[in-house]
Amino acid sequence: MYKILVADDEKPMLTVLEGLFKKEGYSVLTATDGKVALKIYEDNKDKIDICLFDVMMPYVDGISLCKIVKEDNENIPVIIMTARDTEDCQLSGFDNGADDYIAKPFSLKVLLKRVERQLYLEQKRNSEVYELIYKDIKLNTLSYTVYDKGIEANLTPTEFKVLRLLMLTPGEVLTIEELSKKISIDGEYVPPRIIGNYISNIRSKLAYSGSIIHNIRGVGYKIE
């Protein structure tokens, strides 16, 4: 499940955004001013996947907040939203590390697509780590091969994506909905109800290590 930090001093807007992202399966952290947002970020920095900041907030404005986050971790995408749709405001946001900018009022559907796009780009950057090794499994994203104790597992492209996601976060549970969304984001839609089929196939094709993929009933899967 992706975790998003949303900060906006307009409480009605914050309520709408919180409901929007929760409906889409996100874990949502909210703040009504920059000082609170900064505290939430500091307490959850290793768990936050993306930030959405309004520019005009009390105590710490959104652009300053963006700069702080980016100086701490440049890999966390930050989207700036503001009613001040001016060139200077946009340039200030980008100069301080913002990955995207959206002017109020905006379409919620467009906002969702922009958030999904930033998560996809970050996922793509992470995929540049082309070889993953966990216990006896070795996965190579350049040759699209998987070996278990030296024996090749002939996975389909979708099975490969599922295993790669699990190997990127060993010990961490990925929900069925999250797996569905992540493997569908750059290709054909994969409904959550058939994720279990892919997991079963992966287990059967791994010569020795199928048992390291654990089913957390009613939640999702992890490798451990």
PDB file of C-alpha atoms in Angstrom:
ATOM      1  CA  MET A   1       0.000   0.000   0.000  1.00  0.00           C
ATOM      2  CA  TYR A   2       1.378   3.384  -0.986  1.00  0.00           C
ATOM      3  CA  LYS A   3       1.589   5.973   1.793  1.00  0.00           C
ATOM      4  CA  ILE A   4       0.919   9.619   0.852  1.00  0.00           C
ATOM      5  CA  LEU A   5       1.420  12.736   2.995  1.00  0.00           C
ATOM      6  CA  VAL A   6      -1.117  15.455   2.128  1.00  0.00           C
ATOM      7  CA  ALA A   7      -0.781  18.934   3.636  1.00  0.00           C
ATOM      8  CA  ASP A   8      -3.317  21.730   3.047  1.00  0.00           C
ATOM      9  CA  ASP A   9      -4.615  24.381   5.424  1.00  0.00           C
ATOM     10  CA  GLU A  10      -8.051  24.301   3.747  1.00  0.00           C
ATOM     11  CA  LYS A  11      -9.780  21.651   5.843  1.00  0.00           C
ATOM     12  CA  PRO A  12     -12.623  20.943   3.369  1.00  0.00           C
ATOM     13  CA  MET A  13     -10.056  20.346   0.612  1.00  0.00           C
ATOM     14  CA  LEU A  14      -7.978  18.160   2.920  1.00  0.00           C
ATOM     15  CA  THR A  15     -11.048  16.054   3.743  1.00  0.00           C
ATOM     16  CA  VAL A  16     -11.830  15.594   0.045  1.00  0.00           C
ATOM     17  CA  LEU A  17      -8.258  14.573  -0.770  1.00  0.00           C
ATOM     18  CA  GLU A  18      -8.051  12.187   2.175  1.00  0.00           C
ATOM     19  CA  GLY A  19     -11.256  10.472   1.046  1.00  0.00           C
ATOM     20  CA  LEU A  20     -10.093  10.358  -2.564  1.00  0.00           C
ATOM     21  CA  PHE A  21      -6.794   8.638  -1.827  1.00  0.00           C
ATOM     22  CA  LYS A  22      -8.246   6.245   0.744  1.00  0.00           C
ATOM     23  CA  LYS A  23     -10.840   5.160  -1.809  1.00  0.00           C
ATOM     24  CA  GLU A  24      -7.968   4.386  -4.218  1.00  0.00           C
ATOM     25  CA  GLY A  25      -6.239   2.197  -1.634  1.00  0.00           C
ATOM     26  CA  TYR A  26      -3.633   4.619  -0.309  1.00  0.00           C
ATOM     27  CA  SER A  27      -2.604   5.001   3.300  1.00  0.00           C
ATOM     28  CA  VAL A  28      -3.079   8.721   3.955  1.00  0.00           C
ATOM     29  CA  LEU A  29      -1.328  11.035   6.410  1.00  0.00           C
ATOM     30  CA  THR A  30      -2.756  14.567   6.664  1.00  0.00           C
ATOM     31  CA  ALA A  31      -1.703  17.923   8.078  1.00  0.00           C
ATOM     32  CA  THR A  32      -3.353  21.346   8.151  1.00  0.00           C
ATOM     33  CA  ASP A  33      -0.142  23.344   8.403  1.00  0.00           C
ATOM     34  CA  GLY A  34       3.504  23.016   7.421  1.00  0.00           C
ATOM     35  CA  LYS A  35       4.811  22.566  10.952  1.00  0.00           C
ATOM     36  CA  VAL A  36       2.583  19.551  11.581  1.00  0.00           C
ATOM     37  CA  ALA A  37       3.381  18.180   8.116  1.00  0.00           C
ATOM     38  CA  LEU A  38       7.096  18.392   8.864  1.00  0.00           C
ATOM     39  CA  LYS A  39       6.635  16.533  12.166  1.00  0.00           C
ATOM     40  CA  ILE A  40       4.602  13.815  10.433  1.00  0.00           C
ATOM     41  CA  TYR A  41       7.267  13.518   7.753  1.00  0.00           C
ATOM     42  CA  GLU A  42      10.058  13.206  10.316  1.00  0.00           C
ATOM     43  CA  ASP A  43       8.139  10.467  12.137  1.00  0.00           C
ATOM     44  CA  ASN A  44       7.304   8.526   8.955  1.00  0.00           C
ATOM     45  CA  LYS A  45      10.070   9.358   6.486  1.00  0.00           C
ATOM     46  CA  ASP A  46      10.959   5.722   5.842  1.00  0.00           C
ATOM     47  CA  LYS A  47       7.338   4.850   5.037  1.00  0.00           C
ATOM     48  CA  ILE A  48       6.138   7.795   2.923  1.00  0.00           C
ATOM     49  CA  ASP A  49       6.064   7.155  -0.830  1.00  0.00           C
ATOM     50  CA  ILE A  50       4.883  10.564  -2.087  1.00  0.00           C
ATOM     51  CA  CYS A  51       3.994  14.035  -0.760  1.00  0.00           C
ATOM     52  CA  LEU A  52       1.311  16.503  -1.856  1.00  0.00           C
ATOM     53  CA  PHE A  53       1.791  20.002  -0.445  1.00  0.00           C
ATOM     54  CA  ASP A  54      -0.261  23.187  -0.745  1.00  0.00           C
ATOM     55  CA  VAL A  55       1.904  26.288  -1.125  1.00  0.00           C
ATOM     56  CA  MET A  56       0.118  28.704   1.215  1.00  0.00           C
ATOM     57  CA  MET A  57       0.241  27.122   4.676  1.00  0.00           C
ATOM     58  CA  PRO A  58       0.927  28.551   8.152  1.00  0.00           C
ATOM     59  CA  TYR A  59       4.323  28.180   9.854  1.00  0.00           C
ATOM     60  CA  VAL A  60       6.098  26.391   6.982  1.00  0.00           C
ATOM     61  CA  ASP A  61       4.909  26.978   3.411  1.00  0.00           C
ATOM     62  CA  GLY A  62       4.665  24.154   0.908  1.00  0.00           C
ATOM     63  CA  ILE A  63       7.689  25.167  -1.145  1.00  0.00           C
ATOM     64  CA  SER A  64       9.921  25.348   1.928  1.00  0.00           C
ATOM     65  CA  LEU A  65       8.520  22.006   3.045  1.00  0.00           C
ATOM     66  CA  CYS A  66       9.298  20.550  -0.372  1.00  0.00           C
ATOM     67  CA  LYS A  67      12.892  21.778  -0.109  1.00  0.00           C
ATOM     68  CA  ILE A  68      13.313  20.188   3.338  1.00  0.00           C
ATOM     69  CA  VAL A  69      11.931  16.839   2.174  1.00  0.00           C
ATOM     70  CA  LYS A  70      14.060  16.804  -0.988  1.00  0.00           C
ATOM     71  CA  GLU A  71      17.227  17.682   0.914  1.00  0.00           C
ATOM     72  CA  ASP A  72      16.495  14.777   3.242  1.00  0.00           C
ATOM     73  CA  ASN A  73      15.481  12.283   0.534  1.00  0.00           C
ATOM     74  CA  GLU A  74      15.523  13.333  -3.116  1.00  0.00           C
ATOM     75  CA  ASN A  75      13.798  10.084  -4.125  1.00  0.00           C
ATOM     76  CA  ILE A  76      10.439  10.952  -2.542  1.00  0.00           C
ATOM     77  CA  PRO A  77       8.225  12.573  -5.207  1.00  0.00           C
ATOM     78  CA  VAL A  78       6.670  15.898  -4.195  1.00  0.00           C
ATOM     79  CA  ILE A  79       3.716  17.517  -5.970  1.00  0.00           C
ATOM     80  CA  ILE A  80       2.930  21.169  -5.254  1.00  0.00           C
ATOM     81  CA  MET A  81      -0.665  22.427  -5.431  1.00  0.00           C
ATOM     82  CA  THR A  82      -1.657  26.069  -5.244  1.00  0.00           C
ATOM     83  CA  ALA A  83      -4.204  28.688  -6.220  1.00  0.00           C
ATOM     84  CA  ARG A  84      -1.293  30.979  -7.150  1.00  0.00           C
ATOM     85  CA  ASP A  85      -0.980  29.845 -10.754  1.00  0.00           C
ATOM     86  CA  THR A  86       1.864  32.167 -11.686  1.00  0.00           C
ATOM     87  CA  GLU A  87       5.114  31.507 -13.476  1.00  0.00           C
ATOM     88  CA  ASP A  88       7.160  32.694 -10.485  1.00  0.00           C
ATOM     89  CA  CYS A  89       5.331  30.309  -8.147  1.00  0.00           C
ATOM     90  CA  GLN A  90       5.839  27.386 -10.487  1.00  0.00           C
ATOM     91  CA  LEU A  91       9.523  28.171 -11.001  1.00  0.00           C
ATOM     92  CA  SER A  92      10.039  28.520  -7.248  1.00  0.00           C
ATOM     93  CA  GLY A  93       8.507  25.095  -6.705  1.00  0.00           C
ATOM     94  CA  PHE A  94      10.670  23.425  -9.349  1.00  0.00           C
ATOM     95  CA  ASP A  95      13.784  25.253  -8.145  1.00  0.00           C
ATOM     96  CA  ASN A  96      13.199  23.770  -4.701  1.00  0.00           C
ATOM     97  CA  GLY A  97      12.859  20.201  -5.925  1.00  0.00           C
ATOM     98  CA  ALA A  98       9.162  19.763  -6.772  1.00  0.00           C
ATOM     99  CA  ASP A  99       8.492  16.929  -9.212  1.00  0.00           C
ATOM    100  CA  ASP A 100       5.169  18.313 -10.407  1.00  0.00           C
ATOM    101  CA  TYR A 101       2.828  21.259  -9.955  1.00  0.00           C
ATOM    102  CA  ILE A 102      -0.958  21.460 -10.161  1.00  0.00           C
ATOM    103  CA  ALA A 103      -3.057  24.629 -10.028  1.00  0.00           C
ATOM    104  CA  LYS A 104      -6.284  24.913  -8.045  1.00  0.00           C
ATOM    105  CA  PRO A 105      -9.053  24.272  -8.859  1.00  0.00           C
ATOM    106  CA  PHE A 106      -8.098  20.942 -10.396  1.00  0.00           C
ATOM    107  CA  SER A 107      -9.753  17.728 -11.533  1.00  0.00           C
ATOM    108  CA  LEU A 108      -9.456  14.981  -8.929  1.00  0.00           C
ATOM    109  CA  LYS A 109      -9.025  12.465 -11.742  1.00  0.00           C
ATOM    110  CA  VAL A 110      -6.121  14.467 -13.165  1.00  0.00           C
ATOM    111  CA  LEU A 111      -4.556  14.733  -9.711  1.00  0.00           C
ATOM    112  CA  LEU A 112      -4.786  10.960  -9.271  1.00  0.00           C
ATOM    113  CA  LYS A 113      -3.102  10.416 -12.631  1.00  0.00           C
ATOM    114  CA  ARG A 114      -0.301  12.800 -11.706  1.00  0.00           C
ATOM    115  CA  VAL A 115       0.273  11.004  -8.421  1.00  0.00           C
ATOM    116  CA  GLU A 116       0.248   7.625 -10.180  1.00  0.00           C
ATOM    117  CA  ARG A 117       2.680   8.956 -12.780  1.00  0.00           C
ATOM    118  CA  GLN A 118       5.175  10.108 -10.143  1.00  0.00           C
ATOM    119  CA  LEU A 119       4.946   6.753  -8.355  1.00  0.00           C
ATOM    120  CA  TYR A 120       5.507   4.971 -11.658  1.00  0.00           C
ATOM    121  CA  LEU A 121       8.561   7.105 -12.452  1.00  0.00           C
ATOM    122  CA  GLU A 122      10.019   6.434  -9.006  1.00  0.00           C
ATOM    123  CA  GLN A 123       9.331   2.718  -9.415  1.00  0.00           C
ATOM    124  CA  LYS A 124      11.067   2.850 -12.797  1.00  0.00           C
ATOM    125  CA  ARG A 125      14.089   4.570 -11.255  1.00  0.00           C
ATOM    126  CA  ASN A 126      14.227   1.866  -8.600  1.00  0.00           C
ATOM    127  CA  SER A 127      14.185  -0.792 -11.304  1.00  0.00           C
ATOM    128  CA  GLU A 128      17.621   0.409 -12.401  1.00  0.00           C
ATOM    129  CA  VAL A 129      18.880  -1.890  -9.649  1.00  0.00           C
ATOM    130  CA  TYR A 130      19.026  -4.702 -12.166  1.00  0.00           C
ATOM    131  CA  GLU A 131      20.000  -7.636  -9.955  1.00  0.00           C
ATOM    132  CA  LEU A 132      18.136  -8.659  -6.814  1.00  0.00           C
ATOM    133  CA  ILE A 133      19.295 -11.478  -4.548  1.00  0.00           C
ATOM    134  CA  TYR A 134      17.310 -12.885  -1.650  1.00  0.00           C
ATOM    135  CA  LYS A 135      18.515 -16.086  -0.003  1.00  0.00           C
ATOM    136  CA  ASP A 136      18.874 -18.593  -2.876  1.00  0.00           C
ATOM    137  CA  ILE A 137      16.921 -16.575  -5.444  1.00  0.00           C
ATOM    138  CA  LYS A 138      18.692 -14.363  -7.967  1.00  0.00           C
ATOM    139  CA  LEU A 139      16.573 -12.124 -10.213  1.00  0.00           C
ATOM    140  CA  ASN A 140      18.009 -10.113 -13.108  1.00  0.00           C
ATOM    141  CA  THR A 141      15.871  -7.360 -14.671  1.00  0.00           C
ATOM    142  CA  LEU A 142      18.115  -6.992 -17.727  1.00  0.00           C
ATOM    143  CA  SER A 143      18.062 -10.611 -18.855  1.00  0.00           C
ATOM    144  CA  TYR A 144      14.608 -11.241 -17.315  1.00  0.00           C
ATOM    145  CA  THR A 145      15.883 -14.381 -15.644  1.00  0.00           C
ATOM    146  CA  VAL A 146      15.294 -15.936 -12.235  1.00  0.00           C
ATOM    147  CA  TYR A 147      17.516 -18.613 -10.704  1.00  0.00           C
ATOM    148  CA  ASP A 148      16.853 -20.609  -7.552  1.00  0.00           C
ATOM    149  CA  LYS A 149      20.047 -22.319  -6.319  1.00  0.00           C
ATOM    150  CA  GLY A 150      21.325 -22.049  -9.881  1.00  0.00           C
ATOM    151  CA  ILE A 151      18.255 -23.621 -11.468  1.00  0.00           C
ATOM    152  CA  GLU A 152      16.350 -21.317 -13.810  1.00  0.00           C
ATOM    153  CA  ALA A 153      12.673 -20.657 -13.110  1.00  0.00           C
ATOM    154  CA  ASN A 154      10.784 -19.951 -16.325  1.00  0.00           C
ATOM    155  CA  LEU A 155       8.413 -17.229 -15.148  1.00  0.00           C
ATOM    156  CA  THR A 156       5.964 -15.339 -17.316  1.00  0.00           C
ATOM    157  CA  PRO A 157       6.457 -11.537 -17.523  1.00  0.00           C
ATOM    158  CA  THR A 158       3.688 -10.925 -14.978  1.00  0.00           C
ATOM    159  CA  GLU A 159       5.006 -13.581 -12.579  1.00  0.00           C
ATOM    160  CA  PHE A 160       8.433 -11.955 -12.912  1.00  0.00           C
ATOM    161  CA  LYS A 161       6.973  -8.556 -11.937  1.00  0.00           C
ATOM    162  CA  VAL A 162       5.235 -10.010  -8.882  1.00  0.00           C
ATOM    163  CA  LEU A 163       8.382 -11.758  -7.649  1.00  0.00           C
ATOM    164  CA  ARG A 164      10.485  -8.653  -8.258  1.00  0.00           C
ATOM    165  CA  LEU A 165       8.123  -6.510  -6.155  1.00  0.00           C
ATOM    166  CA  LEU A 166       8.281  -9.013  -3.292  1.00  0.00           C
ATOM    167  CA  MET A 167      12.090  -9.150  -3.504  1.00  0.00           C
ATOM    168  CA  LEU A 168      12.351  -5.362  -3.380  1.00  0.00           C
ATOM    169  CA  THR A 169      10.707  -5.377   0.064  1.00  0.00           C
ATOM    170  CA  PRO A 170      11.641  -8.623   1.873  1.00  0.00           C
ATOM    171  CA  GLY A 171       9.762  -9.109   5.129  1.00  0.00           C
ATOM    172  CA  GLU A 172       7.202  -6.446   4.197  1.00  0.00           C
ATOM    173  CA  VAL A 173       3.625  -7.382   3.370  1.00  0.00           C
ATOM    174  CA  LEU A 174       2.372  -6.167  -0.011  1.00  0.00           C
ATOM    175  CA  THR A 175      -1.402  -6.105  -0.183  1.00  0.00           C
ATOM    176  CA  ILE A 176      -3.236  -7.828  -3.021  1.00  0.00           C
ATOM    177  CA  GLU A 177      -4.549  -4.439  -4.189  1.00  0.00           C
ATOM    178  CA  GLU A 178      -1.060  -2.922  -4.121  1.00  0.00           C
ATOM    179  CA  LEU A 179       0.403  -5.784  -6.149  1.00  0.00           C
ATOM    180  CA  SER A 180      -2.418  -5.440  -8.663  1.00  0.00           C
ATOM    181  CA  LYS A 181      -1.885  -1.698  -9.008  1.00  0.00           C
ATOM    182  CA  LYS A 182       1.901  -1.886  -9.258  1.00  0.00           C
ATOM    183  CA  ILE A 183       2.021  -4.552 -11.935  1.00  0.00           C
ATOM    184  CA  SER A 184      -0.813  -2.914 -13.881  1.00  0.00           C
ATOM    185  CA  ILE A 185       0.578   0.620 -13.849  1.00  0.00           C
ATOM    186  CA  ASP A 186       2.716   0.215 -16.966  1.00  0.00           C
ATOM    187  CA  GLY A 187       0.811  -2.515 -18.758  1.00  0.00           C
ATOM    188  CA  GLU A 188      -2.394  -4.505 -18.990  1.00  0.00           C
ATOM    189  CA  TYR A 189      -4.709  -4.380 -15.995  1.00  0.00           C
ATOM    190  CA  VAL A 190      -4.296  -7.321 -13.617  1.00  0.00           C
ATOM    191  CA  PRO A 191      -7.338  -7.727 -11.312  1.00  0.00           C
ATOM    192  CA  PRO A 192      -6.615  -8.390  -7.608  1.00  0.00           C
ATOM    193  CA  ARG A 193      -8.643 -11.625  -7.638  1.00  0.00           C
ATOM    194  CA  ILE A 194      -6.060 -13.439  -9.791  1.00  0.00           C
ATOM    195  CA  ILE A 195      -2.912 -12.347  -7.913  1.00  0.00           C
ATOM    196  CA  GLY A 196      -3.118 -15.615  -5.949  1.00  0.00           C
ATOM    197  CA  ASN A 197      -2.840 -17.569  -9.187  1.00  0.00           C
ATOM    198  CA  TYR A 198       0.437 -15.852 -10.038  1.00  0.00           C
ATOM    199  CA  ILE A 199       1.772 -16.505  -6.539  1.00  0.00           C
ATOM    200  CA  SER A 200       0.924 -20.224  -6.841  1.00  0.00           C
ATOM    201  CA  ASN A 201       2.672 -20.395 -10.209  1.00  0.00           C
ATOM    202  CA  ILE A 202       5.797 -18.703  -8.854  1.00  0.00           C
ATOM    203  CA  ARG A 203       5.952 -21.079  -5.889  1.00  0.00           C
ATOM    204  CA  SER A 204       5.684 -24.113  -8.151  1.00  0.00           C
ATOM    205  CA  LYS A 205       8.334 -22.855 -10.579  1.00  0.00           C
ATOM    206  CA  LEU A 206      10.961 -22.084  -7.913  1.00  0.00           C
ATOM    207  CA  ALA A 207      12.986 -25.282  -7.532  1.00  0.00           C
ATOM    208  CA  TYR A 208      13.724 -24.914  -3.804  1.00  0.00           C
ATOM    209  CA  SER A 209      12.450 -21.612  -2.431  1.00  0.00           C
ATOM    210  CA  GLY A 210       8.711 -21.530  -3.085  1.00  0.00           C
ATOM    211  CA  SER A 211       8.014 -21.753   0.649  1.00  0.00           C
ATOM    212  CA  ILE A 212       9.580 -18.350   1.358  1.00  0.00           C
ATOM    213  CA  ILE A 213       6.528 -16.676  -0.196  1.00  0.00           C
ATOM    214  CA  HIS A 214       4.010 -16.312   2.613  1.00  0.00           C
ATOM    215  CA  ASN A 215       0.296 -15.628   2.359  1.00  0.00           C
ATOM    216  CA  ILE A 216      -0.998 -13.218   4.998  1.00  0.00           C
ATOM    217  CA  ARG A 217      -4.624 -14.261   4.885  1.00  0.00           C
ATOM    218  CA  GLY A 218      -6.990 -11.476   3.871  1.00  0.00           C
ATOM    219  CA  VAL A 219      -4.129  -9.010   3.423  1.00  0.00           C
ATOM    220  CA  GLY A 220      -1.465  -9.985   0.903  1.00  0.00           C
ATOM    221  CA  TYR A 221       1.940 -11.618   0.490  1.00  0.00           C
ATOM    222  CA  LYS A 222       5.565 -11.302   1.590  1.00  0.00           C
ATOM    223  CA  ILE A 223       8.836 -13.150   1.211  1.00  0.00           C
ATOM    224  CA  GLU A 224      10.748 -14.050   4.344  1.00  0.00           C
TER     225      GLU A 224
END
